[in-house]
Amino acid sequence: MTARVQPGGDGPAHTPTRTETAHGNGHGTAHENGPGRRETGTRHGNGPDDGNGTTPRADPWHDAGPVAGAEAGHGTARPSGAGLRTGTAPVTRPGRGGGRRGPGSGGGRGRLRRSTPHPLRAEWLRGFAPWAGAGLLLALVWPVAAKADQWQGSWGATTYTLSSAAAMISVPFALAAGGWQGGREHRRRTTELRASTARTPLVQLLAAALPLACWLAAAQLLVTAGTLAACAPYASAGGPAYIVFAGDALTIAACAVLGHAAGRAVPLRLTAPVLAIGGYVTVGALGTSRSAARHLAFCMVQVLGDRDLAVWWYPLVSALWAAGLAAAAVLALTAFRRATALLPLAAALGAAALLVSTGDGLLRDNPLAHRQVCDTSTTPNVCVNGTYPGMLPEVTRALSGLTGRLNGVQNLPVRYEDLGRSPHRGEVQLPNLSPIGWSVVRGKVTDPRRYAWEAAHMLVRPDCGKAPAERIAVTDEAVLRWLAPDPAYEKLRASFRASARQEGNTKELAKFRAEDAAYEHLTAMSDAERRSWLGRYFATADDCHPKPSEVPSL
């Protein structure tokens, strides 16, 4: 404790001096040097010195303050000026020799104060944005996975599925999430507090909107990556349309910012659901329209199957259309000069005009769709489209029973073709492998017997709308039953016969008996006799209206 005596009092005439050694930013040890000695100080810190760490004190009456009043952020207090002036009591100075230390002192060094976390970090890691991203992830996973049979194995079908999900789910979700986030200050009654901060309105809006936009875009990209990984093992040609998926992610981020601006402008609780419903209806109406305006629908890339590809700039211009609207809304709401919003608005309208004017030119033919991969070891040869060459072994296996029965038969078509055109002479159409999910699921033919039955019907008057004469129809039915027997068709035929028997339809029953007799006759032939007869039969099999005398009977 320091005794304070005013100058001119009862204390001794001399003034004690001290030697002060300070370590760090204000820590030190004071030594009393006895009467009559001048004060010397050695200080290592931030104060003025002579360049060598020694600060001389010419004025012995000078001091920084009372003992208890330590400097802020430093752990050592300086003795009071009054104590120096009295000279009646030793100076008690906190330090290594004893006494109390000031706040924050420890081990001779001041404790570093923790830095305040950046507000943007809180928006990124906590609050509404991460939960919105998780919600969009769950909303996308279920419908995409439920249609896995329809897109696994086809890059085009995968692109269309992801684009449709982004348009009908992600876009309304992003608009609604942005609208809810934009009205946050109004719901919390912190609008005046936000307005009083030093940041500009534009920075405040972007600091709240961009984390949400990035979380939603990341959720879309994560679902896209998982879907592409699930499609890759079954897709045998082509590749993912990465630029389409990047454009979808940018569009979703722009929709989140656009919704945030709408929520900030109209801070009502109904803003979010209205944006969701409005976005769903608008995208759905534009996407199903037959006019060129359908290309204005956000994320709705009209790629159907593997026969078409989007031009490389189509997704980017579509994303510019959405981003321009979002930037115009943000600037109109927060910019110091509202007229600057006209620049992004002009860019958005230019992108929209380009999309509408180009129309169907936004899609181009897939060159692989005009090629075929063929197996020439069968009769007829089996060819599949170049967009799924990996299906050739599976299709050949499914048709092996049919082609085996036709081995050595004359007057057959040369090949089964699988191109988007009418078959040429000597060709027949292969049963459809697309769209994926019907005849083919995950690289496998779902029902090989049914598929072979359809392929057999392609050999016998496939394009004839009118049935031939009754005797020819009986012969055709017997040939088809022998070429590709199908248990499901036999059950259906038995049910028709039972129904005709119950109704007493003698004409129908007579037809069934004639077909059974012809089938038994064809089955009873020897292999050589049957091949010869089938050669004469297939010479007239592509004629829709042959004369009964031209078709060999059974």
Coordinates of C-alpha atoms in Angstrom, one line a residue:
M1 CA 0.0 0.0 0.0
T2 CA 1.4 3.4 -0.9
A3 CA 1.2 6.3 1.5
R4 CA 0.2 9.6 -0.2
V5 CA 1.7 12.8 1.3
Q6 CA 1.2 16.1 -0.4
P7 CA 4.3 18.1 -1.2
G8 CA 5.3 20.4 1.6
G9 CA 4.0 17.9 4.2
D10 CA 5.7 16.1 7.0
G11 CA 7.7 13.6 4.9
P12 CA 11.4 13.6 4.3
A13 CA 13.0 16.0 2.0
H14 CA 14.4 13.5 -0.4
T15 CA 12.4 11.7 -3.2
P16 CA 12.9 8.0 -3.7
T17 CA 13.8 6.8 -7.1
R18 CA 13.2 3.4 -8.7
T19 CA 14.7 1.2 -11.3
E20 CA 11.9 -0.3 -13.5
T21 CA 12.4 -3.3 -15.8
A22 CA 9.4 -4.0 -18.0
H23 CA 9.0 -7.2 -19.9
G24 CA 6.4 -7.4 -22.7
N25 CA 3.8 -4.6 -23.0
G26 CA 3.9 -3.1 -19.5
H27 CA 5.1 -5.9 -17.2
G28 CA 8.0 -5.0 -14.9
T29 CA 9.8 -5.1 -11.6
A30 CA 10.4 -2.0 -9.5
H31 CA 13.4 -1.7 -7.2
E32 CA 13.8 1.0 -4.6
N33 CA 17.3 2.6 -5.0
G34 CA 17.4 4.4 -1.8
P35 CA 17.3 8.1 -1.0
G36 CA 19.0 10.6 -3.1
R37 CA 19.3 8.4 -6.2
R38 CA 17.8 9.3 -9.5
E39 CA 15.3 7.0 -11.2
T40 CA 16.5 4.8 -14.0
G41 CA 14.2 2.6 -16.1
T42 CA 14.8 -0.2 -18.5
R43 CA 11.6 -0.9 -20.6
H44 CA 11.1 -3.4 -23.3
G45 CA 7.8 -2.6 -24.8
N46 CA 6.0 -0.2 -27.0
G47 CA 6.8 3.1 -25.3
P48 CA 9.3 5.7 -26.6
D49 CA 12.9 4.9 -26.0
D50 CA 16.3 5.7 -27.2
G51 CA 16.6 2.8 -29.5
N52 CA 18.3 0.5 -27.0
G53 CA 15.4 -0.3 -24.8
T54 CA 16.2 2.3 -22.1
T55 CA 13.8 5.0 -21.3
P56 CA 15.4 7.8 -19.2
R57 CA 13.0 9.7 -16.9
A58 CA 14.2 13.3 -16.5
D59 CA 11.2 14.3 -14.4
P60 CA 11.1 12.2 -11.1
W61 CA 7.6 13.5 -10.5
H62 CA 6.3 11.9 -13.6
D63 CA 4.2 8.7 -13.5
A64 CA 1.4 7.0 -15.4
G65 CA -1.3 6.6 -12.8
P66 CA -2.3 4.9 -9.6
V67 CA -1.3 1.4 -8.6
A68 CA -4.7 -0.2 -9.2
G69 CA -5.2 1.5 -12.5
A70 CA -3.4 -0.9 -14.8
E71 CA -3.2 -0.1 -18.5
A72 CA -5.9 -1.8 -20.6
G73 CA -4.6 -5.0 -22.1
H74 CA -1.4 -5.1 -20.0
G75 CA -0.7 -7.1 -16.9
T76 CA 1.4 -4.6 -14.9
A77 CA 0.2 -1.5 -13.1
R78 CA 2.4 1.6 -12.7
P79 CA 2.8 3.3 -9.3
S80 CA 0.9 6.5 -8.6
G81 CA 2.6 9.9 -9.0
A82 CA 1.6 10.8 -5.5
G83 CA 3.6 7.9 -4.1
L84 CA 6.7 9.0 -5.8
R85 CA 6.3 12.5 -4.5
T86 CA 6.1 11.6 -0.9
G87 CA 9.2 9.5 -0.4
T88 CA 7.9 8.2 2.8
A89 CA 7.1 4.6 1.8
P90 CA 8.4 2.0 -0.6
V91 CA 6.5 1.6 -3.8
T92 CA 4.6 -1.6 -3.9
R93 CA 4.6 -2.6 -7.6
P94 CA 2.9 -5.8 -8.9
G95 CA 5.4 -8.0 -10.7
R96 CA 7.6 -11.0 -10.2
G97 CA 8.5 -9.9 -6.6
G98 CA 4.9 -10.1 -5.3
G99 CA 1.8 -8.2 -5.1
R100 CA -1.3 -8.5 -7.2
R101 CA -1.3 -8.7 -10.9
G102 CA -3.6 -6.7 -13.1
P103 CA -6.3 -8.4 -15.2
G104 CA -5.2 -10.5 -18.1
S105 CA -1.7 -11.1 -16.8
G106 CA -0.3 -14.6 -16.8
G107 CA 3.1 -16.0 -17.0
G108 CA 4.6 -12.5 -17.7
R109 CA 2.5 -12.1 -20.9
G110 CA -0.9 -10.7 -21.6
R111 CA -3.6 -13.1 -22.7
L112 CA -4.7 -12.6 -26.3
R113 CA -8.2 -11.5 -26.7
R114 CA -10.4 -13.8 -28.9
S115 CA -11.4 -12.4 -32.2
T116 CA -15.0 -11.9 -32.9
P117 CA -16.4 -14.3 -35.6
H118 CA -17.3 -12.8 -38.9
P119 CA -21.1 -12.5 -39.4
L120 CA -20.8 -14.3 -42.7
R121 CA -19.4 -17.4 -40.9
A122 CA -22.5 -17.6 -38.8
E123 CA -24.7 -17.4 -41.9
W124 CA -22.7 -20.2 -43.5
L125 CA -22.6 -22.6 -40.6
R126 CA -25.7 -21.9 -38.6
G127 CA -29.2 -20.6 -39.0
F128 CA -31.5 -21.2 -41.9
A129 CA -29.2 -21.8 -44.9
P130 CA -27.8 -25.3 -43.9
W131 CA -31.2 -26.6 -43.0
A132 CA -32.6 -25.3 -46.3
G133 CA -29.8 -27.1 -48.2
A134 CA -30.6 -30.3 -46.3
G135 CA -34.3 -29.9 -47.1
L136 CA -33.7 -29.5 -50.8
L137 CA -31.4 -32.5 -50.8
L138 CA -34.2 -34.7 -49.3
A139 CA -36.8 -33.2 -51.6
L140 CA -34.7 -34.2 -54.7
V141 CA -33.5 -37.6 -53.6
W142 CA -36.9 -39.3 -53.3
P143 CA -38.4 -38.4 -56.7
V144 CA -35.2 -39.0 -58.6
A145 CA -34.5 -42.4 -56.9
A146 CA -38.2 -43.4 -57.5
K147 CA -37.6 -43.1 -61.3
A148 CA -34.3 -44.8 -61.3
D149 CA -35.6 -47.5 -63.7
Q150 CA -36.3 -44.8 -66.3
W151 CA -32.9 -43.2 -66.4
Q152 CA -30.2 -45.7 -65.3
G153 CA -28.4 -46.6 -68.5
S154 CA -29.2 -43.5 -70.5
W155 CA -27.3 -40.2 -70.3
G156 CA -30.0 -38.4 -72.1
A157 CA -32.8 -39.7 -69.8
T158 CA -30.6 -38.9 -66.8
T159 CA -30.1 -35.3 -68.0
Y160 CA -33.9 -34.9 -68.6
T161 CA -34.7 -36.3 -65.2
L162 CA -32.3 -34.0 -63.3
S163 CA -33.4 -31.0 -65.3
S164 CA -37.1 -31.7 -64.7
A165 CA -36.5 -32.2 -61.0
A166 CA -34.5 -29.0 -60.8
A167 CA -37.3 -27.1 -62.6
M168 CA -40.3 -28.5 -60.8
I169 CA -38.7 -28.9 -57.3
S170 CA -35.5 -26.9 -56.8
V171 CA -36.7 -23.7 -58.5
P172 CA -39.9 -23.3 -56.4
F173 CA -38.0 -24.4 -53.3
A174 CA -35.2 -21.9 -53.8
L175 CA -37.7 -19.1 -54.4
A176 CA -39.6 -20.0 -51.2
A177 CA -36.5 -20.4 -49.1
G178 CA -35.1 -17.0 -50.3
G179 CA -38.4 -15.3 -49.6
W180 CA -38.5 -16.7 -46.1
Q181 CA -34.9 -15.7 -45.5
G182 CA -35.5 -12.2 -46.8
G183 CA -38.3 -11.5 -44.3
R184 CA -36.2 -12.6 -41.3
E185 CA -35.5 -9.1 -39.9
H186 CA -39.1 -8.1 -40.2
R187 CA -40.2 -11.2 -38.2
R188 CA -37.6 -10.6 -35.6
R189 CA -38.3 -6.9 -35.5
T190 CA -34.6 -6.1 -36.1
T191 CA -35.1 -4.0 -39.2
E192 CA -34.0 -0.7 -37.5
L193 CA -31.0 -2.5 -35.9
R194 CA -29.9 -3.8 -39.3
A195 CA -30.3 -0.4 -40.9
S196 CA -28.1 1.2 -38.2
T197 CA -25.0 -1.0 -39.0
A198 CA -22.1 0.4 -41.0
R199 CA -22.5 -2.0 -43.9
T200 CA -24.3 -0.8 -47.0
P201 CA -27.8 -2.3 -47.8
L202 CA -26.3 -4.2 -50.8
V203 CA -23.6 -5.8 -48.6
Q204 CA -26.2 -6.7 -46.0
L205 CA -28.5 -8.4 -48.5
L206 CA -25.7 -10.4 -50.1
A207 CA -24.3 -11.5 -46.8
A208 CA -27.6 -13.0 -46.0
A209 CA -28.6 -14.3 -49.4
L210 CA -25.4 -15.8 -50.8
P211 CA -24.9 -18.5 -48.2
L212 CA -28.4 -19.7 -48.8
A213 CA -27.9 -19.7 -52.5
C214 CA -24.6 -21.6 -52.2
W215 CA -26.2 -24.2 -49.9
L216 CA -29.1 -24.8 -52.3
A217 CA -26.7 -25.0 -55.4
A218 CA -24.5 -27.5 -53.5
A219 CA -27.5 -29.7 -52.7
Q220 CA -28.5 -29.7 -56.4
L221 CA -24.9 -30.6 -57.4
L222 CA -24.7 -33.4 -54.7
V223 CA -27.9 -35.0 -56.0
T224 CA -26.5 -34.6 -59.6
A225 CA -23.2 -36.3 -58.7
G226 CA -25.0 -39.2 -57.0
T227 CA -27.4 -39.7 -60.0
L228 CA -24.5 -39.7 -62.5
A229 CA -22.6 -42.2 -60.4
A230 CA -25.7 -44.5 -60.4
C231 CA -26.1 -44.1 -64.2
A232 CA -22.5 -44.7 -65.2
P233 CA -22.3 -48.5 -64.7
Y234 CA -25.2 -49.1 -67.2
A235 CA -24.5 -46.4 -69.8
S236 CA -22.4 -47.6 -72.6
A237 CA -22.0 -44.6 -74.9
G238 CA -22.0 -40.8 -74.7
G239 CA -21.3 -39.0 -71.5
P240 CA -22.8 -36.6 -68.9
A241 CA -23.9 -33.1 -70.0
Y242 CA -21.8 -31.3 -67.3
I243 CA -22.6 -27.8 -68.7
V244 CA -26.3 -28.5 -68.3
F245 CA -25.9 -29.4 -64.6
A246 CA -23.7 -26.3 -64.0
G247 CA -26.3 -24.1 -65.6
D248 CA -29.0 -25.7 -63.4
A249 CA -27.0 -25.0 -60.2
L250 CA -26.4 -21.4 -61.2
T251 CA -30.1 -20.9 -62.0
I252 CA -31.1 -22.3 -58.6
A253 CA -28.7 -20.0 -56.8
A254 CA -30.1 -17.0 -58.8
C255 CA -33.6 -18.1 -57.8
A256 CA -32.6 -18.1 -54.1
V257 CA -31.3 -14.5 -54.4
L258 CA -34.4 -13.4 -56.4
G259 CA -36.6 -14.9 -53.7
H260 CA -34.6 -13.2 -51.0
A261 CA -35.1 -9.8 -52.7
A262 CA -38.8 -10.5 -53.0
G263 CA -38.9 -11.4 -49.3
R264 CA -37.0 -8.3 -48.3
A265 CA -39.4 -6.1 -50.4
V266 CA -42.6 -7.8 -49.2
P267 CA -41.7 -9.1 -45.7
L268 CA -44.8 -11.1 -45.1
R269 CA -45.2 -14.7 -44.0
L270 CA -47.2 -15.5 -47.1
T271 CA -44.5 -14.4 -49.4
A272 CA -42.6 -17.7 -49.3
P273 CA -45.6 -20.0 -50.1
V274 CA -46.8 -17.6 -52.8
L275 CA -43.4 -17.7 -54.4
A276 CA -43.3 -21.5 -54.2
I277 CA -46.7 -21.9 -55.8
G278 CA -46.1 -19.2 -58.4
G279 CA -42.8 -20.6 -59.4
Y280 CA -44.2 -24.1 -59.7
V281 CA -47.1 -23.0 -61.8
T282 CA -45.0 -20.7 -64.0
V283 CA -42.3 -23.3 -64.7
G284 CA -44.9 -26.0 -65.4
A285 CA -47.0 -23.8 -67.7
L286 CA -43.9 -22.7 -69.7
G287 CA -42.3 -26.1 -69.8
T288 CA -45.4 -27.8 -71.2
S289 CA -46.1 -25.1 -73.8
R290 CA -45.7 -25.9 -77.4
S291 CA -44.5 -22.4 -78.3
A292 CA -40.9 -21.2 -78.3
A293 CA -41.6 -19.6 -74.8
R294 CA -41.1 -23.0 -73.3
H295 CA -37.4 -22.4 -73.4
L296 CA -37.8 -19.6 -70.8
A297 CA -38.7 -22.1 -68.1
F298 CA -35.9 -22.2 -65.5
C299 CA -33.8 -25.4 -65.7
M300 CA -36.2 -27.0 -68.2
V301 CA -33.7 -28.3 -70.8
Q302 CA -35.9 -30.1 -73.3
V303 CA -33.7 -33.1 -74.0
L304 CA -35.8 -36.3 -74.6
G305 CA -33.8 -39.5 -74.7
D306 CA -30.4 -39.9 -76.4
R307 CA -31.4 -38.6 -79.8
D308 CA -30.9 -34.9 -79.0
L309 CA -28.2 -32.9 -77.3
A310 CA -28.4 -29.4 -76.0
V311 CA -26.1 -26.8 -77.7
W312 CA -23.2 -25.9 -75.4
W313 CA -24.4 -22.3 -74.7
Y314 CA -28.1 -23.1 -74.0
P315 CA -27.7 -23.8 -70.3
L316 CA -25.4 -20.8 -69.8
V317 CA -27.9 -18.4 -71.5
S318 CA -30.7 -19.9 -69.5
A319 CA -28.7 -19.3 -66.3
L320 CA -28.0 -15.7 -67.5
W321 CA -31.8 -15.2 -67.9
A322 CA -32.4 -16.1 -64.2
A323 CA -29.3 -14.4 -62.9
G324 CA -30.1 -11.1 -64.7
L325 CA -33.5 -11.0 -63.1
A326 CA -32.1 -11.7 -59.7
A327 CA -29.3 -9.0 -60.0
A328 CA -31.9 -6.5 -61.3
A329 CA -34.1 -7.1 -58.3
V330 CA -31.3 -6.8 -55.8
L331 CA -30.0 -3.5 -57.3
A332 CA -33.4 -2.0 -57.5
L333 CA -33.9 -2.8 -53.8
T334 CA -30.5 -1.8 -52.4
A335 CA -28.4 0.2 -54.9
F336 CA -27.7 3.9 -54.2
R337 CA -28.5 4.6 -57.9
R338 CA -31.5 2.5 -58.7
A339 CA -30.9 3.0 -62.4
T340 CA -28.0 0.6 -62.3
A341 CA -30.6 -2.2 -62.1
L342 CA -31.3 -1.6 -65.8
L343 CA -28.0 -3.2 -66.8
P344 CA -28.7 -6.7 -65.5
L345 CA -32.3 -6.4 -66.6
A346 CA -31.2 -5.7 -70.1
A347 CA -28.9 -8.7 -70.0
A348 CA -31.7 -10.9 -68.8
L349 CA -34.1 -9.7 -71.5
G350 CA -31.4 -10.2 -74.1
A351 CA -30.9 -13.8 -73.0
A352 CA -34.6 -14.4 -73.0
A353 CA -34.9 -13.0 -76.6
L354 CA -32.1 -15.3 -77.7
L355 CA -33.7 -18.4 -76.2
V356 CA -37.1 -17.6 -77.8
S357 CA -35.7 -16.7 -81.2
T358 CA -33.5 -19.8 -81.4
G359 CA -36.4 -22.1 -80.4
D360 CA -35.8 -25.7 -81.5
G361 CA -32.3 -24.8 -82.7
L362 CA -31.2 -25.1 -79.0
L363 CA -31.1 -28.9 -79.6
R364 CA -29.0 -30.7 -82.1
D365 CA -28.9 -34.3 -83.3
N366 CA -26.8 -36.8 -81.4
P367 CA -24.4 -38.2 -84.0
L368 CA -24.4 -41.6 -82.2
A369 CA -28.1 -41.9 -82.8
H370 CA -27.4 -42.2 -86.6
R371 CA -25.1 -45.2 -86.1
Q372 CA -25.6 -48.9 -85.4
V373 CA -23.7 -51.7 -83.8
C374 CA -24.5 -55.1 -85.4
D375 CA -24.0 -58.8 -84.7
T376 CA -23.6 -60.5 -88.0
S377 CA -23.5 -64.1 -86.6
T378 CA -27.3 -64.4 -86.5
T379 CA -30.1 -64.7 -89.1
P380 CA -31.3 -62.0 -89.4
N381 CA -28.4 -59.9 -88.2
V382 CA -29.2 -57.9 -85.0
C383 CA -28.3 -54.2 -84.8
V384 CA -28.8 -51.8 -82.0
N385 CA -28.5 -48.1 -81.9
G386 CA -25.1 -46.5 -81.3
T387 CA -26.4 -44.7 -78.2
Y388 CA -26.4 -48.0 -76.3
P389 CA -24.0 -50.4 -77.9
G390 CA -23.6 -52.2 -74.6
M391 CA -27.1 -53.6 -75.1
L392 CA -26.1 -55.7 -78.2
P393 CA -25.1 -58.9 -76.3
E394 CA -28.3 -58.7 -74.2
V395 CA -30.6 -58.2 -77.2
T396 CA -28.8 -61.0 -79.1
R397 CA -29.3 -63.3 -76.1
A398 CA -33.0 -62.4 -75.9
L399 CA -33.5 -63.1 -79.6
S400 CA -31.4 -66.3 -79.7
G401 CA -34.4 -68.6 -79.7
L402 CA -36.0 -66.8 -82.6
T403 CA -32.8 -66.5 -84.7
G404 CA -32.0 -70.1 -84.0
R405 CA -35.3 -71.3 -85.4
L406 CA -34.8 -69.1 -88.5
N407 CA -31.3 -70.4 -89.2
G408 CA -31.1 -71.7 -92.8
V409 CA -34.5 -70.2 -93.8
Q410 CA -34.5 -68.3 -97.1
N411 CA -36.2 -65.0 -98.1
L412 CA -35.6 -63.5 -94.6
P413 CA -34.8 -59.8 -94.0
V414 CA -31.1 -59.1 -93.8
R415 CA -31.1 -57.4 -90.4
Y416 CA -33.0 -56.0 -87.5
E417 CA -32.3 -52.2 -87.7
D418 CA -32.6 -49.7 -84.8
L419 CA -32.5 -46.2 -86.4
G420 CA -35.0 -43.4 -86.2
R421 CA -36.3 -44.0 -89.7
S422 CA -38.5 -46.4 -91.6
P423 CA -36.7 -49.7 -92.5
H424 CA -35.2 -50.0 -95.9
R425 CA -35.9 -53.0 -98.1
G426 CA -34.4 -56.1 -96.6
E427 CA -34.7 -54.6 -93.1
V428 CA -37.2 -54.9 -90.2
Q429 CA -37.6 -52.7 -87.2
L430 CA -36.0 -54.0 -84.0
P431 CA -38.5 -53.7 -81.0
N432 CA -38.0 -50.5 -79.1
L433 CA -35.3 -50.4 -76.5
S434 CA -36.1 -46.8 -75.6
P435 CA -37.4 -45.2 -73.6
I436 CA -35.5 -46.8 -70.8
G437 CA -37.7 -48.4 -68.2
W438 CA -40.0 -50.4 -70.4
S439 CA -38.2 -53.1 -72.4
V440 CA -34.9 -52.4 -70.8
V441 CA -34.0 -51.7 -67.1
R442 CA -30.4 -51.2 -66.0
G443 CA -28.9 -52.8 -69.1
K444 CA -31.2 -55.9 -69.0
V445 CA -34.1 -56.9 -71.2
T446 CA -37.0 -57.1 -68.7
D447 CA -39.0 -59.9 -70.4
P448 CA -36.9 -61.8 -73.1
R449 CA -39.8 -64.0 -74.2
R450 CA -42.1 -61.0 -74.7
Y451 CA -39.3 -59.2 -76.5
A452 CA -38.7 -62.1 -78.9
W453 CA -42.5 -62.3 -79.5
E454 CA -42.5 -58.6 -80.5
A455 CA -39.5 -59.2 -82.8
A456 CA -41.3 -62.1 -84.5
H457 CA -44.3 -59.9 -85.2
M458 CA -41.9 -57.5 -86.9
L459 CA -41.2 -60.2 -89.5
V460 CA -44.8 -60.9 -90.5
R461 CA -46.8 -58.0 -92.1
P462 CA -45.7 -55.4 -89.5
D463 CA -47.1 -52.3 -91.1
C464 CA -50.4 -53.6 -92.3
G465 CA -53.4 -51.9 -90.7
K466 CA -56.0 -54.2 -92.2
A467 CA -56.0 -57.9 -91.3
P468 CA -55.5 -60.3 -94.3
A469 CA -57.9 -63.0 -95.3
E470 CA -58.9 -65.5 -92.7
R471 CA -56.9 -68.4 -94.0
I472 CA -53.8 -66.2 -94.2
A473 CA -54.4 -65.0 -90.7
V474 CA -54.6 -68.6 -89.4
T475 CA -51.3 -69.4 -91.1
D476 CA -49.7 -66.2 -89.7
E477 CA -50.8 -67.1 -86.2
A478 CA -49.4 -70.6 -86.4
V479 CA -46.0 -69.3 -87.6
L480 CA -45.8 -66.7 -84.8
R481 CA -46.7 -69.2 -82.1
W482 CA -43.9 -71.5 -83.3
L483 CA -41.2 -68.8 -83.8
A484 CA -41.6 -67.1 -80.4
P485 CA -43.8 -69.0 -77.9
D486 CA -44.9 -66.7 -75.1
P487 CA -46.6 -68.2 -72.0
A488 CA -48.3 -65.0 -71.2
Y489 CA -49.9 -64.9 -74.7
E490 CA -50.9 -68.5 -74.4
K491 CA -52.8 -67.7 -71.2
L492 CA -54.5 -64.8 -72.8
R493 CA -55.5 -66.9 -75.8
A494 CA -56.9 -69.6 -73.5
S495 CA -59.0 -66.9 -71.7
F496 CA -60.4 -65.7 -75.0
R497 CA -61.3 -69.3 -76.0
A498 CA -63.1 -69.8 -72.6
S499 CA -65.0 -66.6 -73.1
A500 CA -66.1 -67.6 -76.6
R501 CA -67.2 -71.0 -75.3
Q502 CA -69.3 -69.4 -72.6
E503 CA -70.9 -67.0 -75.1
G504 CA -71.5 -69.8 -77.6
N505 CA -69.5 -68.0 -80.3
T506 CA -69.1 -70.9 -82.7
K507 CA -67.3 -68.8 -85.3
E508 CA -64.6 -67.8 -82.9
L509 CA -64.2 -71.4 -81.6
A510 CA -63.8 -72.6 -85.2
K511 CA -61.0 -70.1 -85.7
F512 CA -59.2 -71.3 -82.6
R513 CA -59.5 -74.9 -83.7
A514 CA -58.1 -74.0 -87.2
E515 CA -55.1 -72.2 -85.6
D516 CA -54.4 -75.1 -83.3
A517 CA -54.4 -77.5 -86.2
A518 CA -52.1 -75.4 -88.3
Y519 CA -49.7 -75.0 -85.4
E520 CA -49.6 -78.8 -84.8
H521 CA -49.0 -79.4 -88.5
L522 CA -46.0 -76.9 -88.5
T523 CA -44.6 -78.5 -85.3
A524 CA -44.8 -82.0 -86.7
M525 CA -42.7 -81.2 -89.8
S526 CA -39.1 -82.2 -90.0
D527 CA -36.4 -79.5 -89.8
A528 CA -35.6 -79.6 -93.5
E529 CA -39.3 -79.7 -94.5
R530 CA -40.0 -76.8 -92.2
R531 CA -37.2 -74.7 -93.5
S532 CA -38.3 -75.2 -97.0
W533 CA -41.9 -74.3 -96.2
L534 CA -40.8 -71.2 -94.1
G535 CA -38.7 -70.0 -97.1
R536 CA -41.8 -70.0 -99.3
Y537 CA -43.9 -68.4 -96.6
F538 CA -41.4 -65.5 -95.9
A539 CA -41.4 -64.6 -99.6
T540 CA -44.9 -63.2 -99.0
A541 CA -44.6 -62.2 -95.4
D542 CA -44.0 -58.5 -96.1
D543 CA -47.0 -58.2 -98.4
C544 CA -50.1 -56.7 -96.7
H545 CA -52.6 -58.1 -99.1
P546 CA -51.3 -61.2 -100.8
K547 CA -53.5 -63.6 -102.7
P548 CA -54.4 -66.7 -100.7
S549 CA -53.0 -68.8 -103.4
E550 CA -49.5 -67.1 -103.0
V551 CA -49.3 -68.0 -99.3
P552 CA -48.5 -71.7 -98.6
S553 CA -51.1 -73.3 -96.3
L554 CA -50.7 -75.6 -93.3

